[in-house]
mmCIF file of C-alpha atoms in Angstrom:
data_model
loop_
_atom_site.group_PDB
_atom_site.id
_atom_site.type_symbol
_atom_site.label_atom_id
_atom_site.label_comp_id
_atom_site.label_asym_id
_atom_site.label_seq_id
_atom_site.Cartn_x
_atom_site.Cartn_y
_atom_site.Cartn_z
ATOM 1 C CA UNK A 1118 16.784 107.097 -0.342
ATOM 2 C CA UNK A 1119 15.865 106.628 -3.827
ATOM 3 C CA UNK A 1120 18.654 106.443 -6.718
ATOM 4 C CA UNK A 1121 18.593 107.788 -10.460
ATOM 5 C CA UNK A 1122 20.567 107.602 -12.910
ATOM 6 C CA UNK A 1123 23.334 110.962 -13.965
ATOM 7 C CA UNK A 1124 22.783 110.476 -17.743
ATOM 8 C CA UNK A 1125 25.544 109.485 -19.523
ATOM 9 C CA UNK A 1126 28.126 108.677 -16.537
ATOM 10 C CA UNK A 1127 25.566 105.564 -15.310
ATOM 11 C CA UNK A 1128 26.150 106.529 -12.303
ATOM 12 C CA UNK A 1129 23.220 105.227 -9.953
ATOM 13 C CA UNK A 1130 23.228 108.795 -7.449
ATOM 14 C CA UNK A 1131 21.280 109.574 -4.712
ATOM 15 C CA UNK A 1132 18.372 111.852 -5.671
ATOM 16 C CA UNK A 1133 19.212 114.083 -2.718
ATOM 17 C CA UNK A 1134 22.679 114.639 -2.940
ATOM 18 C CA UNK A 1135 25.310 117.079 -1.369
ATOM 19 C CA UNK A 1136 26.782 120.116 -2.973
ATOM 20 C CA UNK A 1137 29.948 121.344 -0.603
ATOM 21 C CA UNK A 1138 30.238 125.175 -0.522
ATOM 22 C CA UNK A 1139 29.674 125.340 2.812
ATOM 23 C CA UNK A 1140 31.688 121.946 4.337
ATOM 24 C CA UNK A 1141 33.242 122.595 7.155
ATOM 25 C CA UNK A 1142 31.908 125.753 7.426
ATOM 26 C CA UNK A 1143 29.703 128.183 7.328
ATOM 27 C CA UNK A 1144 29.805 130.379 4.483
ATOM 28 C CA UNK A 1145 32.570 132.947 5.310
ATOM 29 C CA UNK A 1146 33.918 130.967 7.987
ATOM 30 C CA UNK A 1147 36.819 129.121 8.719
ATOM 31 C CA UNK A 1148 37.550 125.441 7.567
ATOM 32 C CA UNK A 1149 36.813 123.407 10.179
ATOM 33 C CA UNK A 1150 38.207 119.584 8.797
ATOM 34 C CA UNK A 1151 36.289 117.920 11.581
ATOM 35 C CA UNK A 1152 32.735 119.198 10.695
ATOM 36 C CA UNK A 1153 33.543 118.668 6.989
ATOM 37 C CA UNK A 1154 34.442 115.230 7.596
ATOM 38 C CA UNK A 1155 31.300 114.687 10.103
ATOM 39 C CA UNK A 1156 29.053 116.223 7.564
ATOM 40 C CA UNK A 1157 30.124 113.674 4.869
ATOM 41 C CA UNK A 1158 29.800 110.869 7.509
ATOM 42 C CA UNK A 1159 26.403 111.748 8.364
ATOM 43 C CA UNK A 1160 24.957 112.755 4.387
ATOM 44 C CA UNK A 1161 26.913 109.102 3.472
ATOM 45 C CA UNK A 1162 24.736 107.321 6.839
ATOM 46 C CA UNK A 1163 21.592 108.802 5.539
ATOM 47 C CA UNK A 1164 21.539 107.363 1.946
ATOM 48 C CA UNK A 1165 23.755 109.994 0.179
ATOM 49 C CA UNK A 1166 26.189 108.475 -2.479
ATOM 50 C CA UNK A 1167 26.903 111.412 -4.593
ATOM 51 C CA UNK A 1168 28.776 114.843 -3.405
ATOM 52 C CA UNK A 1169 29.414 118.223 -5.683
ATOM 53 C CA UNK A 1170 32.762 120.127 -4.777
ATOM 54 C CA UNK A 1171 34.521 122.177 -6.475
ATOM 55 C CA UNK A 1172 38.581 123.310 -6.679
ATOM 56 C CA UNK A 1173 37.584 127.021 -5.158
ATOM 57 C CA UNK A 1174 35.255 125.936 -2.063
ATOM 58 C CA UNK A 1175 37.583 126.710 1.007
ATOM 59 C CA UNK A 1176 40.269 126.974 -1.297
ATOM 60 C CA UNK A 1177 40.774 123.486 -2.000
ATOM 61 C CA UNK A 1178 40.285 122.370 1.187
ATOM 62 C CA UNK A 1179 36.294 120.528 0.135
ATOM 63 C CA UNK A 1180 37.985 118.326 -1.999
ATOM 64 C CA UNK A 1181 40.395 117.151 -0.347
ATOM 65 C CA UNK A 1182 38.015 116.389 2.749
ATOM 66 C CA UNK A 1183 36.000 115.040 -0.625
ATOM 67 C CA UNK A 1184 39.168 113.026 -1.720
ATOM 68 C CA UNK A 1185 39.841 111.869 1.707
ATOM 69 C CA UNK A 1186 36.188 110.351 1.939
ATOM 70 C CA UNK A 1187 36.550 108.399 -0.996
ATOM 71 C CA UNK A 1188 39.471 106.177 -0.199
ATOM 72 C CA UNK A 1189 37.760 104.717 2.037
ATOM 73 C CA UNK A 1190 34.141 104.511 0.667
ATOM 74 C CA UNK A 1191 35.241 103.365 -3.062
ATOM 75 C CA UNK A 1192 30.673 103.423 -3.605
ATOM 76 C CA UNK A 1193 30.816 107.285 -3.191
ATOM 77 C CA UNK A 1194 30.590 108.890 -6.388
ATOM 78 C CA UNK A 1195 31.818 112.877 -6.741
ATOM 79 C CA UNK A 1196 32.081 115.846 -9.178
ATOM 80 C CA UNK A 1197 34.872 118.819 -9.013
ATOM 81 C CA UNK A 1198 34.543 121.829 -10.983
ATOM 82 C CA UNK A 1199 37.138 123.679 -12.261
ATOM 83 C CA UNK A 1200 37.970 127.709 -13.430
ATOM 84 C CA UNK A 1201 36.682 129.870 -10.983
ATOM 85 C CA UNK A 1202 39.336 129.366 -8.311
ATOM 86 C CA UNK A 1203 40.805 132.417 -10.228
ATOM 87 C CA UNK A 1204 39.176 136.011 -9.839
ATOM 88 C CA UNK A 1205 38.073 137.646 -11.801
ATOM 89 C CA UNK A 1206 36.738 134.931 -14.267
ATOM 90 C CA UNK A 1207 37.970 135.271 -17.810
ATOM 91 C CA UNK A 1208 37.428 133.118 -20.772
ATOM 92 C CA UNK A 1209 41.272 132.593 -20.588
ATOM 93 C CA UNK A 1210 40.559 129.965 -17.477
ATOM 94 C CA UNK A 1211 38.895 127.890 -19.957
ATOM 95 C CA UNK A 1212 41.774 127.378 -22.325
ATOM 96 C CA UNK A 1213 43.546 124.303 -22.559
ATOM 97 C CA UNK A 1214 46.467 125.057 -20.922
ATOM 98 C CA UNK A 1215 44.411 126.470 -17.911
ATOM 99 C CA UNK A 1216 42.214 123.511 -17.833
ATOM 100 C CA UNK A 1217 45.242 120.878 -17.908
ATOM 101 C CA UNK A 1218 46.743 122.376 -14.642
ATOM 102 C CA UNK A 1219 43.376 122.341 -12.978
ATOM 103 C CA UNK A 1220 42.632 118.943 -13.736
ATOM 104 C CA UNK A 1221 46.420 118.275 -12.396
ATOM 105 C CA UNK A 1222 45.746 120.282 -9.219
ATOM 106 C CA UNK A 1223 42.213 118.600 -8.684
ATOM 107 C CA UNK A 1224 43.909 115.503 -8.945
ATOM 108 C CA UNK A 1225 46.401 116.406 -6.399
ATOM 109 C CA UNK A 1226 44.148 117.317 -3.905
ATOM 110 C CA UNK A 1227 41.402 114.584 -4.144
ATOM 111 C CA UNK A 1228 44.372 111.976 -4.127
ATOM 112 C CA UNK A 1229 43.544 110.450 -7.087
ATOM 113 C CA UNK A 1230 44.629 109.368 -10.687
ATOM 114 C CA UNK A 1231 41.532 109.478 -11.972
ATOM 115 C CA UNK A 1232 38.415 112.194 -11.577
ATOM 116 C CA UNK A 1233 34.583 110.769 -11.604
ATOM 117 C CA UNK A 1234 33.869 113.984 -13.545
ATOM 118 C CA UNK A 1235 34.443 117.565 -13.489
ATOM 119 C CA UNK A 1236 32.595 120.199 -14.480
ATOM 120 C CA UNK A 1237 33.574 123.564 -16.271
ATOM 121 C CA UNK A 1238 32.282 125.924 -13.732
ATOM 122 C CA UNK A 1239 30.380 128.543 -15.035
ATOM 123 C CA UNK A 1240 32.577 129.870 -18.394
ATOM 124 C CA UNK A 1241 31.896 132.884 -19.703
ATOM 125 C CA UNK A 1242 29.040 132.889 -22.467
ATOM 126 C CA UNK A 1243 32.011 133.079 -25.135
ATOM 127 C CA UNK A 1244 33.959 129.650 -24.163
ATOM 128 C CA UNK A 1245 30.763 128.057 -25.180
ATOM 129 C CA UNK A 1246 31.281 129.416 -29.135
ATOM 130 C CA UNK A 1247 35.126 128.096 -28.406
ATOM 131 C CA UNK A 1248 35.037 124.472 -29.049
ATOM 132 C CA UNK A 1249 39.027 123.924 -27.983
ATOM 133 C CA UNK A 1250 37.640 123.999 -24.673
ATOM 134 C CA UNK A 1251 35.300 121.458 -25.277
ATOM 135 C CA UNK A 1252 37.368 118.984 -26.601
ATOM 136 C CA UNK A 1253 40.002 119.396 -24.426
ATOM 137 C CA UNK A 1254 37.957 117.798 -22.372
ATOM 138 C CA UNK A 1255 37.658 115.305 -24.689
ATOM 139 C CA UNK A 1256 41.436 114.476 -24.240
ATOM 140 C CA UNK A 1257 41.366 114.748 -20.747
ATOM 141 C CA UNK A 1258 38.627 112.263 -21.175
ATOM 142 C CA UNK A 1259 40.699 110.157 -23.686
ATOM 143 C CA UNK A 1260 43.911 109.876 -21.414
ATOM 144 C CA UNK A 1261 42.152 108.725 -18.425
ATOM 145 C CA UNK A 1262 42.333 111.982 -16.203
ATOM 146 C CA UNK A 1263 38.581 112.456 -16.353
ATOM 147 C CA UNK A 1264 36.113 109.909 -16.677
ATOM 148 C CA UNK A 1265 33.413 112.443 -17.492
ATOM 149 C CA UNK A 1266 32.859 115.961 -18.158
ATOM 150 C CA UNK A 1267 29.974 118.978 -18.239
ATOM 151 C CA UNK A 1268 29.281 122.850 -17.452
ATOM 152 C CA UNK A 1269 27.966 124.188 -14.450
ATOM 153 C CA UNK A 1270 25.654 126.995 -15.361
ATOM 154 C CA UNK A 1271 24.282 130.511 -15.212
ATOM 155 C CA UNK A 1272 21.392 130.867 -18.106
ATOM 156 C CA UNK A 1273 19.336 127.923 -19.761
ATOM 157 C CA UNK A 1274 21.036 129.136 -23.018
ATOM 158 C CA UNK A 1275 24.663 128.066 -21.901
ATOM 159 C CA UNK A 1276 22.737 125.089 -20.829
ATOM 160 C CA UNK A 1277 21.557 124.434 -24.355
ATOM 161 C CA UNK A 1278 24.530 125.219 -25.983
ATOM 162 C CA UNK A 1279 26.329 122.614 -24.094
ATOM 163 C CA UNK A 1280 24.364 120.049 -25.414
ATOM 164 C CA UNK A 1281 26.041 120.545 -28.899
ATOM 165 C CA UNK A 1282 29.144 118.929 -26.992
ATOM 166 C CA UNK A 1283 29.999 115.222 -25.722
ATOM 167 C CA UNK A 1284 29.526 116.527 -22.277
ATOM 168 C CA UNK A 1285 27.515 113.677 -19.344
ATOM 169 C CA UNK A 1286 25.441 116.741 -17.208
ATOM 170 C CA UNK A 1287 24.918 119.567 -16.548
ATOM 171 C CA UNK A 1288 24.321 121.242 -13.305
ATOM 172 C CA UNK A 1289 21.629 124.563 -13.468
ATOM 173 C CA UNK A 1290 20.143 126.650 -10.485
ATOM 174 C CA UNK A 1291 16.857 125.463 -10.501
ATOM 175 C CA UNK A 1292 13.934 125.833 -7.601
ATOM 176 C CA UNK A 1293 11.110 127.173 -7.125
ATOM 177 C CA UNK A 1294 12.220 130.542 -7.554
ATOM 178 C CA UNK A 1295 13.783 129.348 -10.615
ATOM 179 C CA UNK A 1296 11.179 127.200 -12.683
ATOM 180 C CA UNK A 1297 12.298 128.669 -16.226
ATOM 181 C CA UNK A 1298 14.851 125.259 -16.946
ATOM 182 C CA UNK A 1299 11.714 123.118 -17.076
ATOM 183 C CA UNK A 1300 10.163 124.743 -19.821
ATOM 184 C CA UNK A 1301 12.436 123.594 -22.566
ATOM 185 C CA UNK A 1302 16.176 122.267 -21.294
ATOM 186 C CA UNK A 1303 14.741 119.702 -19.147
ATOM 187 C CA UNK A 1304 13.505 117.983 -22.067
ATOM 188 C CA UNK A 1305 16.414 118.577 -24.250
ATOM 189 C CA UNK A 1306 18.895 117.198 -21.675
ATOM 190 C CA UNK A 1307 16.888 114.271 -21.620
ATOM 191 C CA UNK A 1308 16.648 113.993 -25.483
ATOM 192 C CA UNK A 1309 20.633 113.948 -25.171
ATOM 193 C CA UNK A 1310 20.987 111.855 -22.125
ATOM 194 C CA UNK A 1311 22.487 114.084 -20.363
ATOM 195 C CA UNK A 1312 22.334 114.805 -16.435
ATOM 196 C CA UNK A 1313 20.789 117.395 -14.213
ATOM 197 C CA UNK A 1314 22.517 118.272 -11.319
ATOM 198 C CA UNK A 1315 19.520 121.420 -9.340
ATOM 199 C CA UNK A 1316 21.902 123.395 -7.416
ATOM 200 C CA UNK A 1317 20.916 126.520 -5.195
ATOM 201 C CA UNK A 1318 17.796 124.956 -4.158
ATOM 202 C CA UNK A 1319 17.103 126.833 -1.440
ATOM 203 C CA UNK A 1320 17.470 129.917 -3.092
ATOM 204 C CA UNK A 1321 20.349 130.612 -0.491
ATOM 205 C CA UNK A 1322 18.329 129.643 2.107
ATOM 206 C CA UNK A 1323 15.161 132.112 1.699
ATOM 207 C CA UNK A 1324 13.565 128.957 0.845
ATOM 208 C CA UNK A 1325 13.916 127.246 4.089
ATOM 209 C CA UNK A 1326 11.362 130.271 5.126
ATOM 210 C CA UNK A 1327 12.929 131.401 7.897
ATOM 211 C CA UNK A 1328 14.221 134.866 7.403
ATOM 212 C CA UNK A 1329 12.797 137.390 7.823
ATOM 213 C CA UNK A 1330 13.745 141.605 6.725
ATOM 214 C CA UNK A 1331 15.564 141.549 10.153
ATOM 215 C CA UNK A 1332 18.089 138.814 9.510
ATOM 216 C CA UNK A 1333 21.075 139.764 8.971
ATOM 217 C CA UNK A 1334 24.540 137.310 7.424
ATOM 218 C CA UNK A 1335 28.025 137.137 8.401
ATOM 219 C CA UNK A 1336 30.643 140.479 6.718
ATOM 220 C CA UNK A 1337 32.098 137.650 4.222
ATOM 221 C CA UNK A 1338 29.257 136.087 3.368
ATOM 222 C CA UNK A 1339 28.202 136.055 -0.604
ATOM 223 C CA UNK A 1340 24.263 137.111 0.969
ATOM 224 C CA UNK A 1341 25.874 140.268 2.283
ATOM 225 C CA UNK A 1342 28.495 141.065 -0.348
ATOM 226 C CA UNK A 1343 27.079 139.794 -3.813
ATOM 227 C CA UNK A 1344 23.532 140.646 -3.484
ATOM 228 C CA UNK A 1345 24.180 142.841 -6.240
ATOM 229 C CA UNK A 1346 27.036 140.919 -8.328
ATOM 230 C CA UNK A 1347 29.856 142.813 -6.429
ATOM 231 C CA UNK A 1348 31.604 139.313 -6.564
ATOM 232 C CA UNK A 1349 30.103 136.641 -9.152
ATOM 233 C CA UNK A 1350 26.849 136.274 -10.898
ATOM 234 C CA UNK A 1351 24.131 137.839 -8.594
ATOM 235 C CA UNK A 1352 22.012 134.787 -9.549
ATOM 236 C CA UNK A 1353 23.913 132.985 -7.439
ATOM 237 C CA UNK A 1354 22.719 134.686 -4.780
ATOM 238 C CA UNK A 1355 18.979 134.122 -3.198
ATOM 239 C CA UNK A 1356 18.824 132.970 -7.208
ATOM 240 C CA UNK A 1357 18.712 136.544 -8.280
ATOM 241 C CA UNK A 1358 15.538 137.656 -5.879
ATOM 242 C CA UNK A 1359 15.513 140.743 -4.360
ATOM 243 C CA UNK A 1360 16.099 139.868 -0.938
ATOM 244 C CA UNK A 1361 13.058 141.461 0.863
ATOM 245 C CA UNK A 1362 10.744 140.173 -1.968
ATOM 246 C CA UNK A 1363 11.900 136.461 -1.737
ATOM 247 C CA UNK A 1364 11.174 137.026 2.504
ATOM 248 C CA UNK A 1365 7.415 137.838 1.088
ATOM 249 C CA UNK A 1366 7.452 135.015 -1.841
ATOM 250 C CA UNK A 1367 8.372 132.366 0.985
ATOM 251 C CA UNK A 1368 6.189 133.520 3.099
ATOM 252 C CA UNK A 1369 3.126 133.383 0.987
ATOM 253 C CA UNK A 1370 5.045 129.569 -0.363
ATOM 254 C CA UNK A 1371 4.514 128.664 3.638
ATOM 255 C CA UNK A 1372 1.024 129.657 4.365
ATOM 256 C CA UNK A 1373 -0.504 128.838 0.766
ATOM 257 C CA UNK A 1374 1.165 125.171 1.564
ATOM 258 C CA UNK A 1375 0.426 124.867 4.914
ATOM 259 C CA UNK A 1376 3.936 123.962 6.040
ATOM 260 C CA UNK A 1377 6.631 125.155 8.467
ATOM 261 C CA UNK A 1378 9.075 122.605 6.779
ATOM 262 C CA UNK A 1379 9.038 124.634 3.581
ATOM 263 C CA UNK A 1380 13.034 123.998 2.892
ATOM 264 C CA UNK A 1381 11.986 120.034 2.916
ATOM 265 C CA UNK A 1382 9.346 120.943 0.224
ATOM 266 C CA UNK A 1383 11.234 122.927 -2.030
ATOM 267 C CA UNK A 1384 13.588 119.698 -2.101
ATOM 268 C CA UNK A 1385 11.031 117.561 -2.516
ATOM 269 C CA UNK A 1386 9.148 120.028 -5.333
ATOM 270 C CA UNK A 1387 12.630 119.936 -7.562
ATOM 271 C CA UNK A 1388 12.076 115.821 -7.327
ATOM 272 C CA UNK A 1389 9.014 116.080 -9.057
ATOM 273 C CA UNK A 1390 10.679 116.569 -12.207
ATOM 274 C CA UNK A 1391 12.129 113.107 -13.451
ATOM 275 C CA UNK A 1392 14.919 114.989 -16.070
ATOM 276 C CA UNK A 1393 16.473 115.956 -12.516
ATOM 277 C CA UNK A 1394 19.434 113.321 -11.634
ATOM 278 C CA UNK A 1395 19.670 114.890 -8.389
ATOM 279 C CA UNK A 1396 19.392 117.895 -6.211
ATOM 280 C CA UNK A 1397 22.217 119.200 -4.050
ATOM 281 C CA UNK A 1398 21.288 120.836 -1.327
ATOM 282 C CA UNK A 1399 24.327 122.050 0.702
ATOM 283 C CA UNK A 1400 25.367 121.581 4.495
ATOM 284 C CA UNK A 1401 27.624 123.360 6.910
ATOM 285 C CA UNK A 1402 27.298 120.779 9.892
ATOM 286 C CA UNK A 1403 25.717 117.266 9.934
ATOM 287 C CA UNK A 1404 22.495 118.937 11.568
ATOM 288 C CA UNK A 1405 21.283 120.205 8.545
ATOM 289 C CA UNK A 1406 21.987 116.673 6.528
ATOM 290 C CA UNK A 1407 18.275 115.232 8.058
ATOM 291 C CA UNK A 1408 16.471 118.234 6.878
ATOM 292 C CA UNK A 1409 17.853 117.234 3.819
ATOM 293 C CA UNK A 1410 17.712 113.932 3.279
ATOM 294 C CA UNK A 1411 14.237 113.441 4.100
ATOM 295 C CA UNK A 1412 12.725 115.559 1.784
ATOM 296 C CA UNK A 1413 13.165 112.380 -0.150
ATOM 297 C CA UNK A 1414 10.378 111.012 1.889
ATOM 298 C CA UNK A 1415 7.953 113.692 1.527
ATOM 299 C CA UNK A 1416 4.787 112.740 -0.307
ATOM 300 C CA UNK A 1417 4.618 114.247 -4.312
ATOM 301 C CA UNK A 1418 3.131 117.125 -4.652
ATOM 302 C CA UNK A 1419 -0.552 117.255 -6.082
ATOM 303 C CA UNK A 1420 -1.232 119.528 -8.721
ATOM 304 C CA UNK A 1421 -2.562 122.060 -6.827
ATOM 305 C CA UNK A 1422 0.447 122.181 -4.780
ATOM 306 C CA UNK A 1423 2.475 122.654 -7.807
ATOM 307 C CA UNK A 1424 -0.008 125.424 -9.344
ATOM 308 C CA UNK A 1425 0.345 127.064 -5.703
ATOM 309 C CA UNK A 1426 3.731 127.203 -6.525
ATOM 310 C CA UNK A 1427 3.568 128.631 -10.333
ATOM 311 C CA UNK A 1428 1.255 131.087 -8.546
ATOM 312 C CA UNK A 1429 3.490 132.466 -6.163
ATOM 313 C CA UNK A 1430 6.033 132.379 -8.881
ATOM 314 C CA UNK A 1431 4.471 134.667 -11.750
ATOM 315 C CA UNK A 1432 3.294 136.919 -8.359
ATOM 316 C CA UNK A 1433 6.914 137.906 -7.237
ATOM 317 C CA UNK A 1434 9.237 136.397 -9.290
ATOM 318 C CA UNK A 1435 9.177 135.834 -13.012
ATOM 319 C CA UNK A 1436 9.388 139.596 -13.524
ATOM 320 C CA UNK A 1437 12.995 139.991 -14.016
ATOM 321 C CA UNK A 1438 14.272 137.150 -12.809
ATOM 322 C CA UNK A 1439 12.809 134.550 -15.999
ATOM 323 C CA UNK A 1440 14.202 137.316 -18.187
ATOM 324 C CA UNK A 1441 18.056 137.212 -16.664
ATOM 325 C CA UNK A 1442 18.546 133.841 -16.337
#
């Protein structure tokens, strides 16, 4: 596993890290504490020093398996994210008073007196033109709560805008159904030394390149019920794609590359950009840690690999999805 460094927090973080929607679970599934705790066991075995949770997943229940971890491996570095644990999102979440108690109630559950960093997850366009969020953060930041702070986003442009704050990263869908961050934030974020956390990179899981127009998800899972944005941003799910045309994208991805490990090469394709800090792919069970974890092992991509991919991209995707997020 190679290391590199989450701009401003120093932090030395596993390139392939672990986001933690699904731990413990699959998504729509109960909590199961056991395969939570397995599944950190296993990413922490293979290299992995760096895990992404978040005060909604399983409602609260990821970080405290998260906080849990910690205590007793003090070298494991985390993020939380906070404001989206109550529906439907509102700017109001991002107020100070809202963001003191969920600073206090990430605290509580991760066991802590202090947070690595936590990110504002996903605020409404208008909290970004509302700098009292910002630099409440700043106090949080100033009494010791937080050690660091940043956004988890939907568009490049909330990306940008974030910049204009003292915030340490910021974590952005970005794969290869999703190339439109490298084009300009990539290098601001580095200008500002800031952190990029790639989340979604599977494109939830139409990247791995194994479904197919027959596959079907569980009732309560976001790829049944938010393919449209009944719930949240539809770009969090499959990254925006129209299901059946990301099943023909992936295809095209696997027999243009010559691969049937297409999930370890979309992993390894987001590492080929060095503004990335890390990518987060996530895991339900400590099976799917190796797929992971050795994408980190995969040799770079040439340039005709990555034009292969550009290809594909401007083929199926760009057209709406550049244009939305």
């Amino acid at each position: 596993m190679e290391f590199r460094t989450l701009g401003k927090t120093g932090f030395k973080v596993s390139e392939v890290s672990l986001g933690t929607w699904q731990l413990g679970g699959k998504w729509g599934t109960p909590f199961d504490p056991k395969d939570a705790r397995d599944t950190l066991e296993e990413a922490y075995d293979r290299g992995v020093n760096f895990f992404d949770t978040a005060d909604g997943y399983q409602d609260g229940q990821s970080e405290k398996a998260v906080g849990e971890f910690i205590k007793n491996h003090p070298d494991v570095h985390y993020t939380t994210k906070i404001g989206r644990k109550e529906v439907p999102l509102d700017i109001k979440h991002f107020d100070p008073a809202h963001l003191d108690r969920y600073v206090d109630e990430s605290l509580k559950n991760m066991g802590t007196d202090s947070l690595d960093m936590v990110l504002l997850h996903c605020p409404p366009m208008m909290n970004y033109y509302m700098p009292e969020t910002f630099f409440e953060m700043d106090k949080l930041k100033k009494a010791g709560k937080i050690q660091n702070y940043g956004v988890s986003v939907e568009r490049v442009e909330e990306g940008i805008k974030a910049l204009s704050y003292d915030i340490s990263t910021v974590e952005i869908i970005f794969n290869m159904f999703r190339l439109r961050p490298a084009d300009l934030f990539f290098d601001l974020a580095k200008k500002n030394n800031v952190g990029i956390l790639a989340r979604v990179p599977l494109a939830s899981g139409l990247l791995t390149g194994k479904y197919t127009a027959d596959t079907k998800f569980a009732p309560e899972d976001h790829r049944t019920t938010n393919r449209h944005g009944e719930q949240f941003d539809k770009g969090e799910t499959f990254s925006g794609v129209d299901y059946l045309t990301g099943v023909k994208a992936a295809d095209e991805l696997k027999q243009r590359l010559g691969t049937e490990n297409l999930a370890g090469m979309a992993l390894r394709f987001i590492l080929m950009y060095d503004a990335v800090s890390a990518v987060i792919p996530g895991a339900s069970n400590p099976t799917q840690i190796e797929r992971n974890t050795t994408a980190a092992e995969l040799p770079a991509f040439t340039d005709e690999q990555m034009q292969i991919v550009r290809d594909v991209y401007d083929k199926y995707i760009k057209n709406p999805v550049e244009y939305l997020w």
